[in-house]
Coordinates of N, CA, C and O in Angstrom, one line a residue:
V20 N 0.8 -1.1 0.1 CA 0.0 0.0 -0.1 C 0.9 1.2 -0.1 O 1.7 1.3 0.8
E21 N 0.7 2.1 -0.9 CA 1.6 3.4 -1.0 C 1.0 4.3 0.0 O -0.4 4.7 -0.1
P22 N 1.8 5.0 0.7 CA 1.2 6.0 1.6 C 0.8 7.2 0.7 O 1.5 7.5 -0.1
S23 N -0.3 8.0 1.3 CA -0.5 9.2 0.4 C -1.3 9.9 1.6 O -1.8 9.9 2.4
L24 N -0.9 11.4 1.3 CA -1.4 12.5 2.2 C -2.1 13.4 1.3 O -1.7 13.7 0.1
A25 N -3.4 13.8 1.6 CA -4.0 14.8 0.8 C -3.6 16.1 0.9 O -4.2 16.9 1.6
L26 N -2.4 16.4 0.3 CA -1.8 17.6 0.3 C -1.9 18.1 -1.1 O -1.1 19.5 -1.2
G27 N -2.6 17.7 -2.0 CA -2.9 18.3 -3.3 C -1.8 17.7 -4.3 O -2.3 17.7 -5.5
D28 N -0.6 17.6 -4.0 CA 0.5 17.3 -5.0 C 1.0 16.0 -4.5 O 1.4 15.8 -3.3
D29 N 1.0 14.9 -5.3 CA 1.6 13.6 -5.0 C 3.1 13.7 -4.4 O 3.5 13.0 -3.7
Q30 N 3.8 14.5 -5.2 CA 5.4 14.8 -4.7 C 5.4 15.1 -3.5 O 6.3 14.8 -2.6
L31 N 4.5 16.1 -3.2 CA 4.6 16.7 -1.8 C 4.2 15.7 -0.6 O 4.8 15.7 0.4
G32 N 3.2 14.9 -0.8 CA 3.0 13.8 0.0 C 4.2 12.8 0.3 O 4.5 12.3 1.4
I33 N 4.8 12.4 -0.8 CA 5.9 11.5 -0.7 C 7.2 12.3 0.1 O 7.7 11.7 1.0
R34 N 7.3 13.5 -0.2 CA 8.5 14.4 0.6 C 8.0 14.6 2.0 O 9.0 14.3 2.8
V35 N 6.8 14.6 2.4 CA 6.5 14.5 3.8 C 6.8 13.2 4.6 O 7.3 13.2 5.5
W36 N 6.2 12.2 3.8 CA 6.5 10.9 4.3 C 8.0 10.4 4.5 O 8.5 10.0 5.4
A37 N 8.9 10.9 3.4 CA 10.2 10.9 3.5 C 11.0 11.6 4.9 O 11.7 11.0 5.5
A38 N 10.6 12.9 4.8 CA 11.0 13.7 5.9 C 10.7 13.2 7.3 O 11.5 13.1 8.3
A39 N 9.6 12.6 7.3 CA 9.0 12.0 8.8 C 10.0 10.6 9.0 O 10.3 10.6 10.2
L40 N 10.1 9.9 8.1 CA 10.8 8.6 8.2 C 12.3 9.0 8.4 O 13.0 8.4 9.4
V41 N 12.9 9.9 7.8 CA 14.3 10.4 8.0 C 14.7 10.9 9.5 O 15.4 10.8 10.1
A42 N 13.6 11.7 10.0 CA 13.6 12.1 11.1 C 13.5 11.2 12.4 O 14.1 11.3 13.2
A43 N 12.6 10.4 11.9 CA 12.5 9.0 13.0 C 13.8 8.3 13.2 O 14.3 7.9 14.2
M44 N 14.3 8.0 11.9 CA 15.6 7.1 11.9 C 16.8 8.1 12.6 O 17.6 7.4 13.4
G45 N 16.8 9.3 12.2 CA 17.7 10.0 12.8 C 17.6 10.2 14.4 O 18.7 10.1 15.2
S46 N 16.5 10.3 14.8 CA 16.2 10.4 16.2 C 16.7 9.1 17.0 O 17.3 8.9 17.9
M47 N 16.5 8.0 16.2 CA 16.7 6.6 16.9 C 18.5 6.4 16.8 O 19.0 6.0 17.9
V48 N 19.2 7.1 15.9 CA 20.6 7.1 15.7 C 21.0 7.9 17.0 O 22.0 7.6 17.7
Y49 N 20.3 9.2 17.1 CA 20.8 10.2 18.1 C 20.7 9.5 19.6 O 21.6 9.7 20.5
M50 N 19.6 8.8 19.7 CA 19.4 8.1 21.1 C 20.3 6.9 21.4 O 20.4 6.5 22.6
G51 N 21.0 6.4 20.5 CA 22.0 5.4 20.9 C 21.7 4.0 20.4 O 20.5 3.6 20.1
M52 N 22.5 3.0 20.3 CA 22.6 1.8 20.1 C 21.5 0.9 21.0 O 20.8 0.2 20.6
G53 N 21.6 1.3 22.3 CA 20.7 0.6 23.3 C 19.2 0.8 22.9 O 18.4 -0.1 22.8
F54 N 18.9 2.0 22.5 CA 17.4 2.2 22.0 C 17.1 1.6 21.0 O 16.1 1.0 20.7
V55 N 18.0 1.6 19.9 CA 17.8 1.0 18.7 C 17.7 -0.6 18.8 O 16.9 -1.3 18.1
S56 N 18.5 -1.1 19.6 CA 18.3 -2.6 20.1 C 16.9 -3.0 20.7 O 16.4 -4.0 20.4
K57 N 16.5 -2.1 21.5 CA 15.1 -2.2 22.1 C 14.0 -2.1 21.1 O 13.2 -3.0 21.1
M58 N 14.1 -1.3 20.1 CA 13.2 -1.1 19.0 C 13.3 -2.3 18.0 O 12.4 -2.6 17.4
G59 N 14.5 -2.8 18.1 CA 14.7 -4.1 17.1 C 13.7 -5.4 17.6 O 13.1 -5.8 16.8
V60 N 13.7 -5.3 18.9 CA 12.7 -6.3 19.6 C 11.1 -5.9 19.1 O 10.4 -6.8 18.8
F61 N 11.0 -4.7 19.3 CA 9.5 -4.2 18.9 C 9.3 -4.7 17.3 O 8.3 -5.1 17.0
F62 N 10.3 -4.4 16.4 CA 10.0 -4.7 15.0 C 10.2 -6.2 14.8 O 9.4 -6.7 13.9
A63 N 10.9 -6.9 15.7 CA 10.7 -8.4 15.5 C 9.4 -9.0 15.8 O 8.8 -9.8 15.3
V64 N 8.7 -8.3 16.8 CA 7.4 -8.6 17.2 C 6.3 -8.3 15.9 O 5.5 -9.1 15.6
I65 N 6.7 -7.1 15.3 CA 5.7 -6.8 14.2 C 5.9 -8.0 13.0 O 5.1 -8.3 12.4
V66 N 7.2 -8.3 13.0 CA 7.5 -9.3 11.7 C 6.8 -10.6 12.1 O 6.2 -11.3 11.4
A67 N 6.9 -11.0 13.5 CA 6.2 -12.3 14.0 C 4.7 -12.2 13.6 O 4.0 -13.0 13.2
L68 N 4.0 -11.0 13.9 CA 2.5 -10.8 13.7 C 2.3 -10.8 12.3 O 1.3 -11.4 11.8
T69 N 3.1 -10.2 11.4 CA 3.1 -10.2 9.9 C 3.0 -11.8 9.6 O 2.2 -12.1 8.6
L70 N 4.1 -12.4 10.0 CA 4.2 -13.9 9.5 C 2.9 -14.7 10.1 O 2.4 -15.5 9.4
L71 N 2.3 -14.4 11.2 CA 1.2 -15.0 11.7 C 0.1 -14.7 10.8 O -0.7 -15.7 10.4
S72 N -0.2 -13.4 10.4 CA -1.2 -13.1 9.5 C -1.2 -13.8 8.0 O -2.1 -14.0 7.6
Y73 N 0.1 -13.9 7.8 CA 0.2 -14.6 6.5 C -0.2 -16.0 6.6 O -1.0 -16.5 5.7
Y74 N 0.4 -16.7 7.5 CA -0.1 -18.3 7.6 C -1.7 -18.3 8.0 O -2.2 -19.3 7.4
V75 N -2.2 -17.5 8.7 CA -3.6 -17.4 8.9 C -4.4 -17.4 7.5 O -5.2 -18.0 7.1
G76 N -3.9 -16.3 6.8 CA -4.4 -16.1 5.5 C -4.3 -17.1 4.5 O -5.1 -17.5 3.7
L77 N -3.3 -17.9 4.5 CA -2.8 -19.1 3.7 C -3.8 -20.1 3.9 O -4.3 -20.8 2.9
T78 N -4.2 -20.5 5.2 CA -4.8 -21.7 5.5 C -6.4 -21.4 5.2 O -7.2 -22.1 5.3
T79 N -6.7 -20.0 5.4 CA -8.3 -19.7 5.2 C -8.4 -19.1 3.8 O -9.6 -18.8 3.4
A80 N -7.5 -19.1 3.0 CA -7.6 -18.4 1.5 C -8.9 -19.1 0.9 O -9.5 -18.3 0.2
P81 N -8.9 -20.5 0.7 CA -9.9 -21.0 -0.2 C -11.5 -20.6 0.3 O -12.4 -20.9 -0.3
L82 N -11.5 -20.2 1.6 CA -12.7 -20.0 2.1 C -13.2 -18.6 1.8 O -12.6 -17.6 1.4
G83 N -14.8 -18.6 1.5 CA -15.3 -17.1 1.2 C -15.1 -16.7 -0.5 O -15.1 -17.7 -1.2
N84 N -15.0 -15.6 -0.6 CA -15.0 -15.1 -2.1 C -13.8 -14.8 -2.6 O -13.4 -13.7 -3.1
A85 N -12.7 -15.7 -2.4 CA -11.4 -15.4 -2.9 C -11.4 -15.6 -4.5 O -12.0 -16.4 -5.0
P86 N -10.5 -14.8 -5.0 CA -10.4 -15.0 -6.5 C -9.7 -16.2 -6.9 O -9.1 -16.8 -6.1
D87 N -9.7 -16.6 -8.3 CA -9.2 -17.8 -8.6 C -7.7 -18.0 -8.3 O -7.2 -19.1 -8.3
A88 N -7.0 -16.9 -8.4 CA -5.7 -16.8 -8.2 C -5.2 -17.2 -6.8 O -4.1 -17.6 -6.7
V89 N -6.1 -17.1 -5.9 CA -6.0 -17.5 -4.5 C -6.1 -19.0 -4.4 O -7.5 -19.3 -4.3
T90 N -5.2 -19.9 -4.1 CA -5.5 -21.2 -4.2 C -5.3 -21.8 -2.7 O -5.7 -22.8 -2.5
G91 N -4.5 -21.1 -2.0 CA -4.6 -21.6 -0.7 C -3.5 -22.7 -0.5 O -2.6 -22.9 -1.4
L92 N -3.7 -23.7 0.4 CA -2.8 -24.7 0.4 C -3.3 -26.0 -0.5 O -4.4 -26.4 -0.3
S93 N -2.6 -26.3 -1.7 CA -2.9 -27.3 -2.6 C -1.6 -27.9 -3.2 O -0.6 -27.1 -3.2
A94 N -1.7 -29.3 -3.5 CA -0.6 -29.9 -4.1 C -0.3 -29.1 -5.5 O 1.1 -29.2 -5.9
D95 N -1.3 -28.9 -6.2 CA -0.9 -28.2 -7.6 C 0.0 -26.8 -7.3 O 0.9 -26.6 -8.0
T96 N -0.4 -26.0 -6.2 CA 0.3 -24.8 -5.9 C 1.6 -25.1 -5.5 O 2.7 -24.5 -6.1
L97 N 1.8 -26.1 -4.7 CA 3.3 -26.4 -4.4 C 4.1 -27.0 -5.6 O 5.3 -26.7 -5.5
R98 N 3.5 -28.0 -6.4 CA 4.3 -28.4 -7.5 C 4.7 -27.2 -8.4 O 5.9 -27.2 -8.9
D99 N 3.9 -26.3 -8.7 CA 4.0 -25.1 -9.5 C 5.1 -24.1 -8.9 O 5.9 -23.5 -9.8
N100 N 5.2 -24.1 -7.7 CA 6.1 -23.2 -7.1 C 7.3 -23.8 -6.3 O 7.9 -23.2 -5.6
W101 N 7.6 -25.0 -6.6 CA 8.5 -25.8 -6.0 C 10.0 -25.3 -6.5 O 10.9 -25.2 -5.5
G102 N 10.3 -25.2 -7.6 CA 11.6 -24.8 -8.2 C 11.8 -23.4 -8.3 O 10.8 -22.7 -8.3
P103 N 13.1 -23.1 -8.4 CA 13.4 -21.5 -8.4 C 13.1 -21.3 -10.0 O 13.4 -22.0 -11.0
E104 N 12.4 -20.1 -10.2 CA 12.2 -19.5 -11.4 C 12.6 -18.0 -11.2 O 11.8 -17.1 -11.1
Y105 N 13.9 -17.7 -11.2 CA 14.5 -16.4 -11.0 C 14.2 -15.4 -12.3 O 14.3 -16.1 -13.3
E106 N 14.3 -14.4 -12.3 CA 14.3 -13.3 -13.4 C 15.6 -13.3 -13.8 O 16.4 -13.8 -13.1
D107 N 15.7 -12.7 -15.0 CA 17.1 -12.7 -15.8 C 18.0 -11.6 -14.6 O 17.6 -10.7 -14.3
G108 N 19.2 -12.1 -14.4 CA 20.2 -11.3 -13.6 C 20.0 -11.6 -12.3 O 20.6 -11.0 -11.5
V109 N 18.9 -12.4 -11.8 CA 18.8 -12.9 -10.4 C 19.1 -14.1 -10.2 O 18.6 -15.0 -10.8
N110 N 19.8 -14.5 -8.8 CA 20.2 -15.9 -8.6 C 20.0 -15.9 -6.9 O 19.5 -15.0 -6.3
F111 N 20.2 -17.2 -6.7 CA 20.1 -17.6 -5.0 C 20.7 -16.4 -4.2 O 20.4 -16.0 -3.2
S112 N 22.1 -16.1 -4.6 CA 22.9 -15.3 -3.8 C 22.4 -13.9 -3.7 O 22.4 -13.3 -2.8
I113 N 21.8 -13.4 -4.8 CA 21.2 -12.1 -4.8 C 20.0 -12.1 -3.9 O 19.6 -11.3 -2.9
A114 N 19.2 -13.1 -4.2 CA 17.8 -13.1 -3.2 C 18.3 -13.4 -1.8 O 17.7 -12.7 -0.9
L115 N 19.3 -14.1 -1.5 CA 19.8 -14.3 0.0 C 20.4 -13.0 0.5 O 20.0 -12.5 1.6
S116 N 21.1 -12.3 -0.3 CA 21.7 -10.8 0.2 C 20.4 -9.8 0.4 O 20.8 -9.0 1.3
V117 N 19.4 -10.0 -0.1 CA 18.2 -9.2 0.2 C 17.5 -9.6 1.3 O 17.2 -8.8 2.3
F118 N 17.2 -10.8 1.6 CA 16.4 -11.3 2.5 C 17.1 -11.7 3.9 O 16.5 -11.6 5.0
F119 N 18.4 -12.1 4.0 CA 19.1 -12.4 5.0 C 19.2 -11.3 6.0 O 18.9 -11.4 7.3
P120 N 19.4 -10.0 5.8 CA 19.6 -9.0 6.6 C 18.2 -8.6 7.2 O 18.1 -8.1 8.5
C121 N 17.0 -8.8 6.5 CA 16.0 -8.7 7.0 C 15.6 -9.4 8.3 O 14.9 -8.9 9.1
F122 N 16.3 -10.4 8.6 CA 15.8 -11.3 9.6 C 17.0 -11.2 10.7 O 16.8 -11.9 11.6
T123 N 18.2 -10.9 10.3 CA 19.2 -10.9 11.4 C 19.6 -9.3 11.6 O 20.1 -9.1 12.7
G124 N 19.3 -8.5 10.6 CA 19.6 -6.9 10.9 C 20.2 -6.5 12.1 O 21.1 -6.6 12.6
I125 N 19.2 -5.6 12.9 CA 19.6 -5.0 14.0 C 20.1 -5.6 15.0 O 20.8 -5.1 15.9
L126 N 19.5 -7.0 15.4 CA 19.9 -7.7 16.4 C 21.2 -8.7 16.2 O 21.5 -9.6 17.2
G127 N 21.6 -8.7 15.0 CA 22.7 -9.5 14.8 C 24.0 -9.2 15.4 O 24.6 -10.3 15.6
G128 N 24.4 -8.1 15.8 CA 25.9 -7.9 16.2 C 25.7 -7.5 17.7 O 26.8 -7.4 18.3
K129 N 24.6 -7.3 18.5 CA 24.8 -6.9 19.8 C 24.3 -7.9 20.8 O 23.4 -8.6 20.6
P130 N 25.3 -8.2 21.6 CA 24.8 -9.2 22.8 C 23.9 -9.0 23.7 O 23.5 -7.9 24.0

């Protein structure tokens, strides 16, 4: 979902969001590594809740008025998605370099 602010100009809304996010990140850096580590635990909880909602949605997908593209858990979907089908110029190493820091990131180096 793309953030939007009703400020009349699309670029102005993006600039306001960018400024707010830079200010939030700058304040976290200013407060120090201890605060950032505590926020890392908060974000880990957000990731856990996101994964929970993903799996709840996955198991309940065929129920209700789901579009045909939403198959839920099925052997056909598993078979179709089993092998890697990377786009041109993308391989496992590149995919790993993008996703690995997402799960180790801020909590990776602090005891």
